[in-house]
PDB file of C-alpha atoms in Angstrom:
ATOM      1  CA  ALA A  25     203.211 124.731  23.478  1.00 78.00           C
ATOM      2  CA  GLN A  26     203.123 123.325  26.952  1.00 86.00           C
ATOM      3  CA  SER A  27     202.658 119.537  27.181  1.00 92.00           C
ATOM      4  CA  VAL A  28     203.287 116.524  29.350  1.00 95.00           C
ATOM      5  CA  THR A  29     204.073 113.035  28.165  1.00 97.00           C
ATOM      6  CA  GLN A  30     203.688 109.894  30.210  1.00 97.00           C
ATOM      7  CA  PRO A  31     205.089 107.119  27.860  1.00 96.00           C
ATOM      8  CA  ASP A  32     203.659 104.232  29.851  1.00 96.00           C
ATOM      9  CA  ILE A  33     199.927 103.728  29.737  1.00 95.00           C
ATOM     10  CA  HIS A  34     199.923 100.669  32.060  1.00 97.00           C
ATOM     11  CA  ILE A  35     202.631  99.191  34.347  1.00 97.00           C
ATOM     12  CA  THR A  36     202.503  96.106  36.474  1.00 97.00           C
ATOM     13  CA  VAL A  37     204.896  95.568  39.336  1.00 97.00           C
ATOM     14  CA  SER A  38     205.172  93.003  42.042  1.00 97.00           C
ATOM     15  CA  GLU A  39     204.492  93.968  45.638  1.00 97.00           C
ATOM     16  CA  GLY A  40     207.754  94.991  47.179  1.00 97.00           C
ATOM     17  CA  ALA A  41     209.503  95.805  43.976  1.00 97.00           C
ATOM     18  CA  SER A  42     210.736  99.232  43.118  1.00 97.00           C
ATOM     19  CA  LEU A  43     208.735 101.546  40.866  1.00 97.00           C
ATOM     20  CA  GLU A  44     209.658 104.332  38.421  1.00 98.00           C
ATOM     21  CA  LEU A  45     206.945 106.245  36.363  1.00 98.00           C
ATOM     22  CA  ARG A  46     208.228 108.374  33.592  1.00 98.00           C
ATOM     23  CA  CYS A  47     207.162 111.892  32.796  1.00 98.00           C
ATOM     24  CA  ASN A  48     208.573 114.347  30.264  1.00 97.00           C
ATOM     25  CA  TYR A  49     207.447 117.851  29.855  1.00 95.00           C
ATOM     26  CA  SER A  50     207.687 120.683  27.375  1.00 91.00           C
ATOM     27  CA  TYR A  51     207.692 124.225  28.809  1.00 83.00           C
ATOM     28  CA  GLY A  52     209.594 127.340  27.922  1.00 73.00           C
ATOM     29  CA  ALA A  53     210.371 128.712  31.365  1.00 77.00           C
ATOM     30  CA  THR A  54     211.157 127.112  34.645  1.00 78.00           C
ATOM     31  CA  PRO A  55     208.356 124.642  35.137  1.00 88.00           C
ATOM     32  CA  TYR A  56     206.240 123.940  38.203  1.00 92.00           C
ATOM     33  CA  LEU A  57     205.754 120.150  38.194  1.00 94.00           C
ATOM     34  CA  PHE A  58     203.321 117.967  40.017  1.00 96.00           C
ATOM     35  CA  TRP A  59     202.421 114.303  40.518  1.00 98.00           C
ATOM     36  CA  TYR A  60     198.827 113.379  41.424  1.00 97.00           C
ATOM     37  CA  VAL A  61     197.389 110.031  42.210  1.00 97.00           C
ATOM     38  CA  GLN A  62     193.851 108.900  41.543  1.00 95.00           C
ATOM     39  CA  SER A  63     192.233 105.772  43.075  1.00 92.00           C
ATOM     40  CA  PRO A  64     189.310 104.244  41.255  1.00 87.00           C
ATOM     41  CA  GLY A  65     186.185 106.459  41.435  1.00 85.00           C
ATOM     42  CA  GLN A  66     188.025 109.131  43.438  1.00 87.00           C
ATOM     43  CA  GLY A  67     189.327 112.602  42.893  1.00 89.00           C
ATOM     44  CA  LEU A  68     192.990 113.456  42.493  1.00 94.00           C
ATOM     45  CA  GLN A  69     195.356 113.726  45.427  1.00 94.00           C
ATOM     46  CA  LEU A  70     198.766 115.559  45.264  1.00 95.00           C
ATOM     47  CA  LEU A  71     201.788 113.241  45.838  1.00 97.00           C
ATOM     48  CA  LEU A  72     204.486 115.942  45.509  1.00 96.00           C
ATOM     49  CA  LYS A  73     205.486 119.033  43.564  1.00 94.00           C
ATOM     50  CA  TYR A  74     208.519 120.858  42.320  1.00 94.00           C
ATOM     51  CA  PHE A  75     208.924 124.537  41.801  1.00 88.00           C
ATOM     52  CA  SER A  76     212.489 125.430  42.842  1.00 85.00           C
ATOM     53  CA  GLY A  77     215.446 124.369  44.917  1.00 85.00           C
ATOM     54  CA  ASP A  78     216.475 120.753  45.424  1.00 88.00           C
ATOM     55  CA  THR A  79     215.792 118.660  42.351  1.00 90.00           C
ATOM     56  CA  LEU A  80     214.996 115.584  44.444  1.00 96.00           C
ATOM     57  CA  VAL A  81     211.517 116.110  45.938  1.00 96.00           C
ATOM     58  CA  GLN A  82     210.004 113.994  48.661  1.00 97.00           C
ATOM     59  CA  GLY A  83     206.218 113.384  48.782  1.00 97.00           C
ATOM     60  CA  ILE A  84     203.615 111.477  50.686  1.00 96.00           C
ATOM     61  CA  LYS A  85     203.258 107.735  50.841  1.00 94.00           C
ATOM     62  CA  GLY A  86     207.007 107.214  50.405  1.00 96.00           C
ATOM     63  CA  PHE A  87     207.230 108.638  46.829  1.00 97.00           C
ATOM     64  CA  GLU A  88     209.903 110.829  45.476  1.00 98.00           C
ATOM     65  CA  ALA A  89     210.546 112.457  42.124  1.00 98.00           C
ATOM     66  CA  GLU A  90     213.643 113.930  40.561  1.00 96.00           C
ATOM     67  CA  PHE A  91     213.607 116.965  38.274  1.00 95.00           C
ATOM     68  CA  LYS A  92     216.161 116.774  35.447  1.00 94.00           C
ATOM     69  CA  ARG A  93     216.171 119.924  33.395  1.00 92.00           C
ATOM     70  CA  SER A  94     218.630 118.545  30.724  1.00 91.00           C
ATOM     71  CA  GLN A  95     216.208 115.679  30.056  1.00 93.00           C
ATOM     72  CA  SER A  96     212.978 117.668  30.572  1.00 94.00           C
ATOM     73  CA  SER A  97     211.913 114.867  32.905  1.00 96.00           C
ATOM     74  CA  PHE A  98     210.269 114.527  36.269  1.00 97.00           C
ATOM     75  CA  ASN A  99     210.136 110.795  37.064  1.00 98.00           C
ATOM     76  CA  LEU A 100     208.278 109.412  40.016  1.00 98.00           C
ATOM     77  CA  ARG A 101     209.898 106.666  42.161  1.00 98.00           C
ATOM     78  CA  LYS A 102     209.131 104.511  45.085  1.00 98.00           C
ATOM     79  CA  PRO A 103     211.672 101.908  46.511  1.00 97.00           C
ATOM     80  CA  SER A 104     209.041  99.314  47.550  1.00 97.00           C
ATOM     81  CA  VAL A 105     205.520  99.213  46.208  1.00 97.00           C
ATOM     82  CA  HIS A 106     202.502  98.209  48.415  1.00 96.00           C
ATOM     83  CA  TRP A 107     199.304  96.744  47.065  1.00 95.00           C
ATOM     84  CA  SER A 108     197.514  99.963  48.125  1.00 95.00           C
ATOM     85  CA  ASP A 109     199.602 101.922  45.558  1.00 97.00           C
ATOM     86  CA  ALA A 110     197.549 100.449  42.725  1.00 97.00           C
ATOM     87  CA  ALA A 111     195.956 103.513  41.155  1.00 97.00           C
ATOM     88  CA  GLU A 112     196.347 105.939  38.192  1.00 96.00           C
ATOM     89  CA  TYR A 113     199.212 108.433  38.307  1.00 97.00           C
ATOM     90  CA  PHE A 114     199.127 111.753  36.586  1.00 97.00           C
ATOM     91  CA  CYS A 115     202.111 114.123  35.952  1.00 97.00           C
ATOM     92  CA  ALA A 116     201.237 117.744  35.364  1.00 95.00           C
ATOM     93  CA  VAL A 117     202.996 121.010  34.591  1.00 93.00           C
ATOM     94  CA  GLY A 118     201.678 124.381  35.782  1.00 90.00           C
ATOM     95  CA  GLY A 119     200.331 126.364  32.946  1.00 84.00           C
ATOM     96  CA  SER A 120     200.519 130.130  32.319  1.00 79.00           C
ATOM     97  CA  GLN A 121     196.847 130.540  33.277  1.00 76.00           C
ATOM     98  CA  GLY A 122     197.427 128.922  36.702  1.00 81.00           C
ATOM     99  CA  ASN A 123     195.899 125.742  35.370  1.00 86.00           C
ATOM    100  CA  LEU A 124     197.436 122.317  35.289  1.00 91.00           C
ATOM    101  CA  ILE A 125     198.421 120.578  32.043  1.00 93.00           C
ATOM    102  CA  PHE A 126     198.165 116.927  32.553  1.00 94.00           C
ATOM    103  CA  GLY A 127     199.664 113.863  30.947  1.00 96.00           C
ATOM    104  CA  LYS A 128     197.379 111.086  29.940  1.00 95.00           C
ATOM    105  CA  GLY A 129     198.171 109.066  33.096  1.00 96.00           C
ATOM    106  CA  THR A 130     199.910 105.775  33.885  1.00 97.00           C
ATOM    107  CA  LYS A 131     197.786 103.004  35.448  1.00 96.00           C
ATOM    108  CA  LEU A 132     199.722 101.044  38.049  1.00 97.00           C
ATOM    109  CA  SER A 133     198.755  97.414  38.891  1.00 97.00           C
ATOM    110  CA  VAL A 134     200.388  95.549  41.785  1.00 97.00           C
ATOM    111  CA  LYS A 135     200.852  91.833  41.719  1.00 95.00           C
ATOM    112  CA  PRO A 136     200.775  90.075  45.067  1.00 90.00           C
TER     113      PRO A 136
ATOM    114  CA  ASN B 118     186.760 121.769  56.600  1.00 69.00           C
ATOM    115  CA  ALA B 119     185.227 119.897  53.532  1.00 79.00           C
ATOM    116  CA  GLY B 120     187.759 121.134  50.887  1.00 93.00           C
ATOM    117  CA  VAL B 121     186.161 121.053  47.447  1.00 96.00           C
ATOM    118  CA  THR B 122     182.698 119.738  47.107  1.00 96.00           C
ATOM    119  CA  GLN B 123     180.725 118.836  43.985  1.00 97.00           C
ATOM    120  CA  THR B 124     177.112 118.045  43.295  1.00 96.00           C
ATOM    121  CA  PRO B 125     175.636 115.845  41.895  1.00 96.00           C
ATOM    122  CA  LYS B 126     177.922 112.808  42.050  1.00 95.00           C
ATOM    123  CA  PHE B 127     176.304 111.123  39.150  1.00 96.00           C
ATOM    124  CA  GLN B 128     173.756 112.313  36.468  1.00 96.00           C
ATOM    125  CA  VAL B 129     172.144 110.851  33.409  1.00 97.00           C
ATOM    126  CA  LEU B 130     170.832 113.301  30.738  1.00 97.00           C
ATOM    127  CA  LYS B 131     169.100 112.939  27.412  1.00 97.00           C
ATOM    128  CA  THR B 132     170.602 114.716  24.369  1.00 98.00           C
ATOM    129  CA  GLY B 133     169.469 118.254  24.434  1.00 97.00           C
ATOM    130  CA  GLN B 134     168.694 118.566  28.163  1.00 97.00           C
ATOM    131  CA  SER B 135     170.425 121.136  30.271  1.00 97.00           C
ATOM    132  CA  MET B 136     172.004 120.866  33.702  1.00 96.00           C
ATOM    133  CA  THR B 137     174.282 122.704  36.095  1.00 97.00           C
ATOM    134  CA  LEU B 138     177.175 121.149  37.926  1.00 98.00           C
ATOM    135  CA  GLN B 139     177.856 122.817  41.255  1.00 97.00           C
ATOM    136  CA  CYS B 140     181.255 123.282  42.958  1.00 97.00           C
ATOM    137  CA  ALA B 141     182.103 124.961  46.268  1.00 97.00           C
ATOM    138  CA  GLN B 142     185.325 125.362  48.215  1.00 97.00           C
ATOM    139  CA  ASP B 143     185.898 126.381  51.780  1.00 95.00           C
ATOM    140  CA  MET B 144     189.636 127.132  51.608  1.00 94.00           C
ATOM    141  CA  ASN B 145     189.310 130.797  50.726  1.00 94.00           C
ATOM    142  CA  HIS B 146     190.970 130.155  47.381  1.00 94.00           C
ATOM    143  CA  ASN B 147     191.056 132.860  44.651  1.00 93.00           C
ATOM    144  CA  SER B 148     191.321 130.422  41.613  1.00 94.00           C
ATOM    145  CA  MET B 149     188.842 127.722  40.643  1.00 95.00           C
ATOM    146  CA  TYR B 150     188.873 125.403  37.695  1.00 96.00           C
ATOM    147  CA  TRP B 151     186.646 122.955  35.725  1.00 97.00           C
ATOM    148  CA  TYR B 152     188.274 119.948  34.137  1.00 97.00           C
ATOM    149  CA  ARG B 153     186.875 117.026  32.266  1.00 97.00           C
ATOM    150  CA  GLN B 154     188.468 113.536  32.310  1.00 95.00           C
ATOM    151  CA  ASP B 155     188.019 111.113  29.474  1.00 94.00           C
ATOM    152  CA  PRO B 156     189.608 107.606  29.153  1.00 88.00           C
ATOM    153  CA  GLY B 157     193.133 107.849  27.809  1.00 85.00           C
ATOM    154  CA  MET B 158     193.011 111.703  27.640  1.00 87.00           C
ATOM    155  CA  GLY B 159     194.004 112.838  31.121  1.00 88.00           C
ATOM    156  CA  LEU B 160     192.286 115.916  32.362  1.00 93.00           C
ATOM    157  CA  ARG B 161     191.596 118.857  30.165  1.00 94.00           C
ATOM    158  CA  LEU B 162     190.710 122.354  31.274  1.00 94.00           C
ATOM    159  CA  ILE B 163     187.233 123.576  30.382  1.00 97.00           C
ATOM    160  CA  TYR B 164     187.084 126.984  32.070  1.00 96.00           C
ATOM    161  CA  TYR B 165     188.831 128.715  34.949  1.00 95.00           C
ATOM    162  CA  SER B 166     188.257 131.647  37.269  1.00 95.00           C
ATOM    163  CA  ALA B 167     191.345 133.502  38.511  1.00 91.00           C
ATOM    164  CA  SER B 168     189.253 135.554  40.975  1.00 90.00           C
ATOM    165  CA  GLU B 169     185.665 136.391  41.864  1.00 90.00           C
ATOM    166  CA  GLY B 170     183.953 138.047  38.955  1.00 88.00           C
ATOM    167  CA  THR B 171     186.350 136.746  36.253  1.00 92.00           C
ATOM    168  CA  THR B 172     186.172 133.675  34.030  1.00 95.00           C
ATOM    169  CA  ASP B 173     188.241 132.503  31.077  1.00 94.00           C
ATOM    170  CA  LYS B 174     188.085 129.704  28.495  1.00 95.00           C
ATOM    171  CA  GLY B 175     190.397 126.745  28.724  1.00 93.00           C
ATOM    172  CA  GLU B 176     191.294 124.042  26.191  1.00 91.00           C
ATOM    173  CA  VAL B 177     187.831 122.640  25.631  1.00 95.00           C
ATOM    174  CA  PRO B 178     185.140 125.247  26.351  1.00 97.00           C
ATOM    175  CA  ASN B 179     182.699 124.564  23.588  1.00 96.00           C
ATOM    176  CA  GLY B 180     179.286 123.612  24.778  1.00 96.00           C
ATOM    177  CA  TYR B 181     179.759 124.895  28.269  1.00 97.00           C
ATOM    178  CA  ASN B 182     179.215 128.043  30.344  1.00 97.00           C
ATOM    179  CA  VAL B 183     180.410 128.954  33.754  1.00 97.00           C
ATOM    180  CA  SER B 184     179.497 131.323  36.614  1.00 96.00           C
ATOM    181  CA  ARG B 185     181.675 132.396  39.508  1.00 96.00           C
ATOM    182  CA  LEU B 186     178.846 133.146  41.870  1.00 87.00           C
ATOM    183  CA  ASN B 187     181.022 134.270  44.671  1.00 94.00           C
ATOM    184  CA  LYS B 188     184.456 133.444  46.024  1.00 95.00           C
ATOM    185  CA  ARG B 189     183.323 130.003  47.186  1.00 96.00           C
ATOM    186  CA  GLU B 190     181.226 128.783  44.230  1.00 97.00           C
ATOM    187  CA  PHE B 191     181.931 128.047  40.632  1.00 97.00           C
ATOM    188  CA  SER B 192     179.253 126.343  38.564  1.00 97.00           C
ATOM    189  CA  LEU B 193     179.418 124.685  35.087  1.00 98.00           C
ATOM    190  CA  ARG B 194     176.399 124.662  32.852  1.00 98.00           C
ATOM    191  CA  LEU B 195     175.578 122.448  29.905  1.00 97.00           C
ATOM    192  CA  GLU B 196     172.918 124.311  27.952  1.00 94.00           C
ATOM    193  CA  SER B 197     172.115 121.447  25.426  1.00 96.00           C
ATOM    194  CA  ALA B 198     173.835 118.244  26.368  1.00 96.00           C
ATOM    195  CA  ALA B 199     175.486 116.055  23.712  1.00 97.00           C
ATOM    196  CA  PRO B 200     176.765 112.479  23.915  1.00 97.00           C
ATOM    197  CA  SER B 201     180.294 113.873  23.419  1.00 96.00           C
ATOM    198  CA  GLN B 202     179.963 115.527  26.796  1.00 97.00           C
ATOM    199  CA  THR B 203     179.755 112.173  28.593  1.00 97.00           C
ATOM    200  CA  SER B 204     182.685 112.375  30.887  1.00 97.00           C
ATOM    201  CA  VAL B 205     183.803 112.758  34.494  1.00 96.00           C
ATOM    202  CA  TYR B 206     183.948 116.438  35.599  1.00 97.00           C
ATOM    203  CA  PHE B 207     186.304 117.698  38.219  1.00 97.00           C
ATOM    204  CA  CYS B 208     186.375 121.047  39.968  1.00 97.00           C
ATOM    205  CA  ALA B 209     189.572 122.273  41.579  1.00 96.00           C
ATOM    206  CA  SER B 210     190.728 125.280  43.478  1.00 95.00           C
ATOM    207  CA  SER B 211     194.054 126.853  44.448  1.00 93.00           C
ATOM    208  CA  GLY B 212     195.648 129.991  45.784  1.00 88.00           C
ATOM    209  CA  ARG B 213     196.806 132.843  43.586  1.00 78.00           C
ATOM    210  CA  ASP B 214     200.415 131.672  42.977  1.00 79.00           C
ATOM    211  CA  ARG B 215     201.122 129.257  40.101  1.00 75.00           C
ATOM    212  CA  SER B 216     203.192 127.079  42.411  1.00 79.00           C
ATOM    213  CA  GLU B 217     200.396 126.394  44.782  1.00 83.00           C
ATOM    214  CA  THR B 218     198.671 123.064  45.032  1.00 89.00           C
ATOM    215  CA  GLN B 219     195.308 122.592  43.257  1.00 93.00           C
ATOM    216  CA  TYR B 220     192.850 120.710  45.347  1.00 94.00           C
ATOM    217  CA  PHE B 221     190.290 118.583  43.592  1.00 95.00           C
ATOM    218  CA  GLY B 222     186.658 117.648  44.319  1.00 95.00           C
ATOM    219  CA  PRO B 223     185.447 114.052  44.083  1.00 94.00           C
ATOM    220  CA  GLY B 224     184.014 114.499  40.568  1.00 95.00           C
ATOM    221  CA  THR B 225     180.661 114.316  38.767  1.00 97.00           C
ATOM    222  CA  ARG B 226     179.996 111.402  36.428  1.00 96.00           C
ATOM    223  CA  LEU B 227     177.831 112.519  33.607  1.00 97.00           C
ATOM    224  CA  LEU B 228     176.245 110.227  31.057  1.00 97.00           C
ATOM    225  CA  VAL B 229     174.459 111.767  28.045  1.00 97.00           C
ATOM    226  CA  LEU B 230     172.237 109.402  26.122  1.00 97.00           C
TER     227      LEU B 230
END
């Protein structure tokens, strides 16, 4: 069955520090992978996606993610976190019905 | 270009009442989706519509019905609301290909007492 695991429920980092959010997926074929961000009380905004080609994907707001097939992972990274990055982050894999299968999310807090 | 719009933004219902959540998109997308978001659960698919005139069940369809009124609009109906349906509901739309981005509406917060 298709599934997505985000092992970290809540992460706190200091402003200016680097960030890595973990995501592992389970999918039989070549996966389509997505990272979305949700600010409090808002909808979801796409940060980046991977469906083929270069395994290092660049997204908006300075985020990047690396697809590692051998580890079934698609971790999200940012070299220097800003206070405005505080939000909840969701990893998702494209399902066979065209839907998205989401992980449970990682809430990011940023310390000044 | 408004993207995906949802109404209402917030609703309080009593157990047993009915209501319809409305969703519309102006991106000429074929596919539309309804998800619910509960704390610690991520988003789960309720129903989806791959094209006008078709609808299919997702992971958690019980207690819901949907209508794809036309290409733009996809409504979600609760016939007899239950407290377990207290949640935030998101509508999304995308093009036909699985690799395409899904665009989300701002959500409807529903409280069932």
